[in-house]
C-alpha cells in the first residue's frame, strides 16, 4: 500500500498521521536489507500457516490432524522463501514438491498455497520467460493437483482456475521484471547523458579559452608594438621636442596598462593547458572590434536574416579586448538566429552608459529550438565564459512575447589615449 501513496502528495489533517506512518514504512522498506526482509517474511508466513492449521477443525472428510511431519512439510514450503531472490527457481521447486507431499498426505491446505504463489511471482520477476513459463506450468499443475485431491469442485473448473491464476501471477511478475529492467536502463542512460553533457561543456569551455588565447595574442602583440614604437620616438625627440616625448610616454603608459590588464585576465582564466596539438596554435585570426560590426551585419543580411542596428548613447572607442568580446557575442547570437530562426527578424542594440556597455540581440522567431540550448548549448557556454573574462555578465533565454534574447553587459573600459584624443 505504501507504493500507492506518492511522497509529494499533500494529505488532509485527518489522514496526515496515517500518511506519515506509511512514508516511514516505505522508507524503511526501501533501505532495508532484502535478505532480512525475505527471512522475516518466511518466518512470519510459517508461523501464521502453522497457527491457522492448528486452530482449524481437522474433522473434515479426507483431512488429517497436523502432526510433526505436517509441521516439517509446512516449514519446508515456507522457510525457503528467505532466499527467494538469490535462487528463485530452486525455492519454487522445493516449495512445490513439499506442498505436493503435504497435500497428498491429506493435511489441511492452510496458507501453503499462498506462499507458492509468492515463489512463482519471484521466478517471473527475476528470470526471463524461457525459465518462468515452464515454472508457471509446473506450479499450475501443483495447484490443480491440490484442488483435485480436496475435491472442491469439477475437475475442468479446478484446472481452469489454476491456469488462470498462474497466468495472472506470471503476468504480474514478468511486468515487474520488465519495469525494473527499463528503470535500470534509464538510470544508466541518464548517467551516461550527464557525463556526456559535462564532457561537452568542459570541452566547449576549453575550446573557447583557446580561441580567446589566440585572439588575445593579437591584442597583446599590438600593445607591445605600440609601446616599442612610442619608446623609440620618445628617446629620439627627448631633448629636441619635449612635448612629443611626453605624449609618447603617456601613450606608452596607457598601452602598457591595457596590456597588463589583458594578461591578467588571460592568466586568471587559462588555468589548464590546451588539449590541442601544437600546430593548432599557429593560425591566428585578426581580432575584430566594433568598427567591423557593419560587415558582420551585412553578411547576416546576405544570408537571409534582416538585421537592424540601434546605437544608444555616445559611442566611444573601448579597449580592444572589450570590443572583441562584444563582437564575438553578437556574432554567435546572430549565427544561432541563422541556424534556428532564419525566418525571423533580428535587432542588435548597443547602449553606451557611463561605466558599462549593454548589448542586446533579439529575434522575433519561435523559441522552441533555443530552450534546450539555454542549458546545454556550447555556443552559450562559450559566450558566458567570454563575458566572465572581461568582468561582464550574460543572460539568454526565450522572450514572453516570442523569440529569443541575449543580453551582454560589460564594463566600458576606454581605449588608451581615447580621452586625450577626444579632448
mmCIF file with all atom_site columns, C-alpha atoms in Angstrom, residues 68-160:
data_model
loop_
_atom_site.group_PDB
_atom_site.id
_atom_site.type_symbol
_atom_site.label_atom_id
_atom_site.label_alt_id
_atom_site.label_comp_id
_atom_site.label_asym_id
_atom_site.label_entity_id
_atom_site.label_seq_id
_atom_site.pdbx_PDB_ins_code
_atom_site.Cartn_x
_atom_site.Cartn_y
_atom_site.Cartn_z
_atom_site.occupancy
_atom_site.B_iso_or_equiv
_atom_site.pdbx_formal_charge
_atom_site.auth_seq_id
_atom_site.auth_comp_id
_atom_site.auth_asym_id
_atom_site.auth_atom_id
_atom_site.pdbx_PDB_model_num
ATOM 1  C CA . UNK A 1 68  ? 5.253   -33.411 13.366  1.00 0.00 ? 68  UNK A CA 1
ATOM 2  C CA . UNK A 1 69  ? 5.526   -34.438 9.704   1.00 0.00 ? 69  UNK A CA 1
ATOM 3  C CA . UNK A 1 70  ? 2.952   -31.833 8.724   1.00 0.00 ? 70  UNK A CA 1
ATOM 4  C CA . UNK A 1 71  ? 4.868   -29.158 10.642  1.00 0.00 ? 71  UNK A CA 1
ATOM 5  C CA . UNK A 1 72  ? 8.108   -30.178 8.906   1.00 0.00 ? 72  UNK A CA 1
ATOM 6  C CA . UNK A 1 73  ? 6.468   -30.073 5.472   1.00 0.00 ? 73  UNK A CA 1
ATOM 7  C CA . UNK A 1 74  ? 4.928   -26.656 6.216   1.00 0.00 ? 74  UNK A CA 1
ATOM 8  C CA . UNK A 1 75  ? 8.344   -25.334 7.227   1.00 0.00 ? 75  UNK A CA 1
ATOM 9  C CA . UNK A 1 76  ? 9.817   -26.795 4.040   1.00 0.00 ? 76  UNK A CA 1
ATOM 10 C CA . UNK A 1 77  ? 7.178   -24.991 1.973   1.00 0.00 ? 77  UNK A CA 1
ATOM 11 C CA . UNK A 1 78  ? 7.598   -21.566 3.586   1.00 0.00 ? 78  UNK A CA 1
ATOM 12 C CA . UNK A 1 79  ? 11.105  -21.169 5.036   1.00 0.00 ? 79  UNK A CA 1
ATOM 13 C CA . UNK A 1 80  ? 12.973  -21.423 1.685   1.00 0.00 ? 80  UNK A CA 1
ATOM 14 C CA . UNK A 1 81  ? 11.363  -18.092 0.786   1.00 0.00 ? 81  UNK A CA 1
ATOM 15 C CA . UNK A 1 82  ? 14.172  -16.464 2.776   1.00 0.00 ? 82  UNK A CA 1
ATOM 16 C CA . UNK A 1 83  ? 16.442  -16.947 -0.266  1.00 0.00 ? 83  UNK A CA 1
ATOM 17 C CA . UNK A 1 84  ? 13.806  -16.490 -2.955  1.00 0.00 ? 84  UNK A CA 1
ATOM 18 C CA . UNK A 1 85  ? 15.696  -13.638 -4.674  1.00 0.00 ? 85  UNK A CA 1
ATOM 19 C CA . UNK A 1 86  ? 19.011  -15.498 -4.760  1.00 0.00 ? 86  UNK A CA 1
ATOM 20 C CA . UNK A 1 87  ? 17.691  -18.860 -6.049  1.00 0.00 ? 87  UNK A CA 1
ATOM 21 C CA . UNK A 1 88  ? 14.087  -18.330 -7.151  1.00 0.00 ? 88  UNK A CA 1
ATOM 22 C CA . UNK A 1 89  ? 13.727  -21.492 -9.265  1.00 0.00 ? 89  UNK A CA 1
ATOM 23 C CA . UNK A 1 90  ? 15.225  -23.767 -6.601  1.00 0.00 ? 90  UNK A CA 1
ATOM 24 C CA . UNK A 1 91  ? 12.951  -22.223 -3.943  1.00 0.00 ? 91  UNK A CA 1
ATOM 25 C CA . UNK A 1 92  ? 9.901   -22.748 -6.177  1.00 0.00 ? 92  UNK A CA 1
ATOM 26 C CA . UNK A 1 93  ? 10.760  -26.401 -6.858  1.00 0.00 ? 93  UNK A CA 1
ATOM 27 C CA . UNK A 1 94  ? 11.377  -27.212 -3.165  1.00 0.00 ? 94  UNK A CA 1
ATOM 28 C CA . UNK A 1 95  ? 8.200   -25.421 -2.043  1.00 0.00 ? 95  UNK A CA 1
ATOM 29 C CA . UNK A 1 96  ? 6.050   -27.089 -4.717  1.00 0.00 ? 96  UNK A CA 1
ATOM 30 C CA . UNK A 1 97  ? 7.390   -30.586 -4.021  1.00 0.00 ? 97  UNK A CA 1
ATOM 31 C CA . UNK A 1 98  ? 6.938   -30.184 -0.265  1.00 0.00 ? 98  UNK A CA 1
ATOM 32 C CA . UNK A 1 99  ? 3.430   -28.820 -0.819  1.00 0.00 ? 99  UNK A CA 1
ATOM 33 C CA . UNK A 1 100 ? 2.644   -31.719 -3.143  1.00 0.00 ? 100 UNK A CA 1
ATOM 34 C CA . UNK A 1 101 ? 3.609   -34.234 -0.436  1.00 0.00 ? 101 UNK A CA 1
ATOM 35 C CA . UNK A 1 102 ? 1.710   -32.149 2.145   1.00 0.00 ? 102 UNK A CA 1
ATOM 36 C CA . UNK A 1 103 ? -1.482  -32.210 0.080   1.00 0.00 ? 103 UNK A CA 1
ATOM 37 C CA . UNK A 1 104 ? -1.092  -35.909 -0.805  1.00 0.00 ? 104 UNK A CA 1
ATOM 38 C CA . UNK A 1 105 ? -0.929  -36.896 2.879   1.00 0.00 ? 105 UNK A CA 1
ATOM 39 C CA . UNK A 1 106 ? -4.242  -35.121 3.427   1.00 0.00 ? 106 UNK A CA 1
ATOM 40 C CA . UNK A 1 107 ? -3.179  -32.271 5.691   1.00 0.00 ? 107 UNK A CA 1
ATOM 41 C CA . UNK A 1 108 ? -5.312  -29.085 5.708   1.00 0.00 ? 108 UNK A CA 1
ATOM 42 C CA . UNK A 1 109 ? -4.252  -26.747 2.889   1.00 0.00 ? 109 UNK A CA 1
ATOM 43 C CA . UNK A 1 110 ? -3.848  -23.789 5.248   1.00 0.00 ? 110 UNK A CA 1
ATOM 44 C CA . UNK A 1 111 ? -1.862  -20.958 3.629   1.00 0.00 ? 111 UNK A CA 1
ATOM 45 C CA . UNK A 1 112 ? 0.820   -23.032 1.904   1.00 0.00 ? 112 UNK A CA 1
ATOM 46 C CA . UNK A 1 113 ? -0.692  -22.305 -1.487  1.00 0.00 ? 113 UNK A CA 1
ATOM 47 C CA . UNK A 1 114 ? -0.287  -18.545 -0.987  1.00 0.00 ? 114 UNK A CA 1
ATOM 48 C CA . UNK A 1 115 ? 3.446   -18.877 -0.395  1.00 0.00 ? 115 UNK A CA 1
ATOM 49 C CA . UNK A 1 116 ? 3.774   -20.947 -3.561  1.00 0.00 ? 116 UNK A CA 1
ATOM 50 C CA . UNK A 1 117 ? 2.197   -18.054 -5.461  1.00 0.00 ? 117 UNK A CA 1
ATOM 51 C CA . UNK A 1 118 ? 4.800   -15.699 -3.995  1.00 0.00 ? 118 UNK A CA 1
ATOM 52 C CA . UNK A 1 119 ? 7.586   -18.073 -5.053  1.00 0.00 ? 119 UNK A CA 1
ATOM 53 C CA . UNK A 1 120 ? 6.167   -18.210 -8.581  1.00 0.00 ? 120 UNK A CA 1
ATOM 54 C CA . UNK A 1 121 ? 5.900   -14.416 -8.699  1.00 0.00 ? 121 UNK A CA 1
ATOM 55 C CA . UNK A 1 122 ? 9.575   -14.175 -7.706  1.00 0.00 ? 122 UNK A CA 1
ATOM 56 C CA . UNK A 1 123 ? 10.601  -16.521 -10.533 1.00 0.00 ? 123 UNK A CA 1
ATOM 57 C CA . UNK A 1 124 ? 8.681   -14.462 -13.100 1.00 0.00 ? 124 UNK A CA 1
ATOM 58 C CA . UNK A 1 125 ? 10.179  -11.270 -11.678 1.00 0.00 ? 125 UNK A CA 1
ATOM 59 C CA . UNK A 1 126 ? 13.839  -12.392 -11.709 1.00 0.00 ? 126 UNK A CA 1
ATOM 60 C CA . UNK A 1 127 ? 14.034  -14.832 -14.619 1.00 0.00 ? 127 UNK A CA 1
ATOM 61 C CA . UNK A 1 128 ? 13.250  -14.483 -18.349 1.00 0.00 ? 128 UNK A CA 1
ATOM 62 C CA . UNK A 1 129 ? 10.217  -16.213 -19.906 1.00 0.00 ? 129 UNK A CA 1
ATOM 63 C CA . UNK A 1 130 ? 12.434  -19.095 -21.065 1.00 0.00 ? 130 UNK A CA 1
ATOM 64 C CA . UNK A 1 131 ? 12.564  -20.176 -17.407 1.00 0.00 ? 131 UNK A CA 1
ATOM 65 C CA . UNK A 1 132 ? 9.473   -18.573 -15.898 1.00 0.00 ? 132 UNK A CA 1
ATOM 66 C CA . UNK A 1 133 ? 6.885   -20.006 -18.344 1.00 0.00 ? 133 UNK A CA 1
ATOM 67 C CA . UNK A 1 134 ? 7.782   -23.685 -17.656 1.00 0.00 ? 134 UNK A CA 1
ATOM 68 C CA . UNK A 1 135 ? 7.888   -22.845 -13.945 1.00 0.00 ? 135 UNK A CA 1
ATOM 69 C CA . UNK A 1 136 ? 4.391   -21.381 -14.166 1.00 0.00 ? 136 UNK A CA 1
ATOM 70 C CA . UNK A 1 137 ? 3.104   -24.533 -15.917 1.00 0.00 ? 137 UNK A CA 1
ATOM 71 C CA . UNK A 1 138 ? 4.692   -26.718 -13.223 1.00 0.00 ? 138 UNK A CA 1
ATOM 72 C CA . UNK A 1 139 ? 3.185   -24.611 -10.428 1.00 0.00 ? 139 UNK A CA 1
ATOM 73 C CA . UNK A 1 140 ? -0.261  -24.652 -12.090 1.00 0.00 ? 140 UNK A CA 1
ATOM 74 C CA . UNK A 1 141 ? -0.094  -28.443 -12.080 1.00 0.00 ? 141 UNK A CA 1
ATOM 75 C CA . UNK A 1 142 ? 0.679   -28.486 -8.346  1.00 0.00 ? 142 UNK A CA 1
ATOM 76 C CA . UNK A 1 143 ? -2.249  -26.183 -7.690  1.00 0.00 ? 143 UNK A CA 1
ATOM 77 C CA . UNK A 1 144 ? -4.617  -28.261 -9.802  1.00 0.00 ? 144 UNK A CA 1
ATOM 78 C CA . UNK A 1 145 ? -3.457  -31.437 -8.051  1.00 0.00 ? 145 UNK A CA 1
ATOM 79 C CA . UNK A 1 146 ? -4.103  -29.917 -4.616  1.00 0.00 ? 146 UNK A CA 1
ATOM 80 C CA . UNK A 1 147 ? -7.597  -28.848 -5.648  1.00 0.00 ? 147 UNK A CA 1
ATOM 81 C CA . UNK A 1 148 ? -8.409  -32.213 -7.185  1.00 0.00 ? 148 UNK A CA 1
ATOM 82 C CA . UNK A 1 149 ? -7.345  -34.059 -4.036  1.00 0.00 ? 149 UNK A CA 1
ATOM 83 C CA . UNK A 1 150 ? -9.520  -31.793 -1.926  1.00 0.00 ? 150 UNK A CA 1
ATOM 84 C CA . UNK A 1 151 ? -12.444 -32.426 -4.320  1.00 0.00 ? 151 UNK A CA 1
ATOM 85 C CA . UNK A 1 152 ? -13.587 -28.807 -4.095  1.00 0.00 ? 152 UNK A CA 1
ATOM 86 C CA . UNK A 1 153 ? -15.294 -28.781 -7.498  1.00 0.00 ? 153 UNK A CA 1
ATOM 87 C CA . UNK A 1 154 ? -15.411 -30.220 -11.029 1.00 0.00 ? 154 UNK A CA 1
ATOM 88 C CA . UNK A 1 155 ? -12.050 -31.209 -12.492 1.00 0.00 ? 155 UNK A CA 1
ATOM 89 C CA . UNK A 1 156 ? -12.331 -28.905 -15.513 1.00 0.00 ? 156 UNK A CA 1
ATOM 90 C CA . UNK A 1 157 ? -13.134 -25.926 -13.298 1.00 0.00 ? 157 UNK A CA 1
ATOM 91 C CA . UNK A 1 158 ? -10.242 -26.741 -10.981 1.00 0.00 ? 158 UNK A CA 1
ATOM 92 C CA . UNK A 1 159 ? -7.773  -26.924 -13.872 1.00 0.00 ? 159 UNK A CA 1
ATOM 93 C CA . UNK A 1 160 ? -9.124  -23.721 -15.444 1.00 0.00 ? 160 UNK A CA 1
#
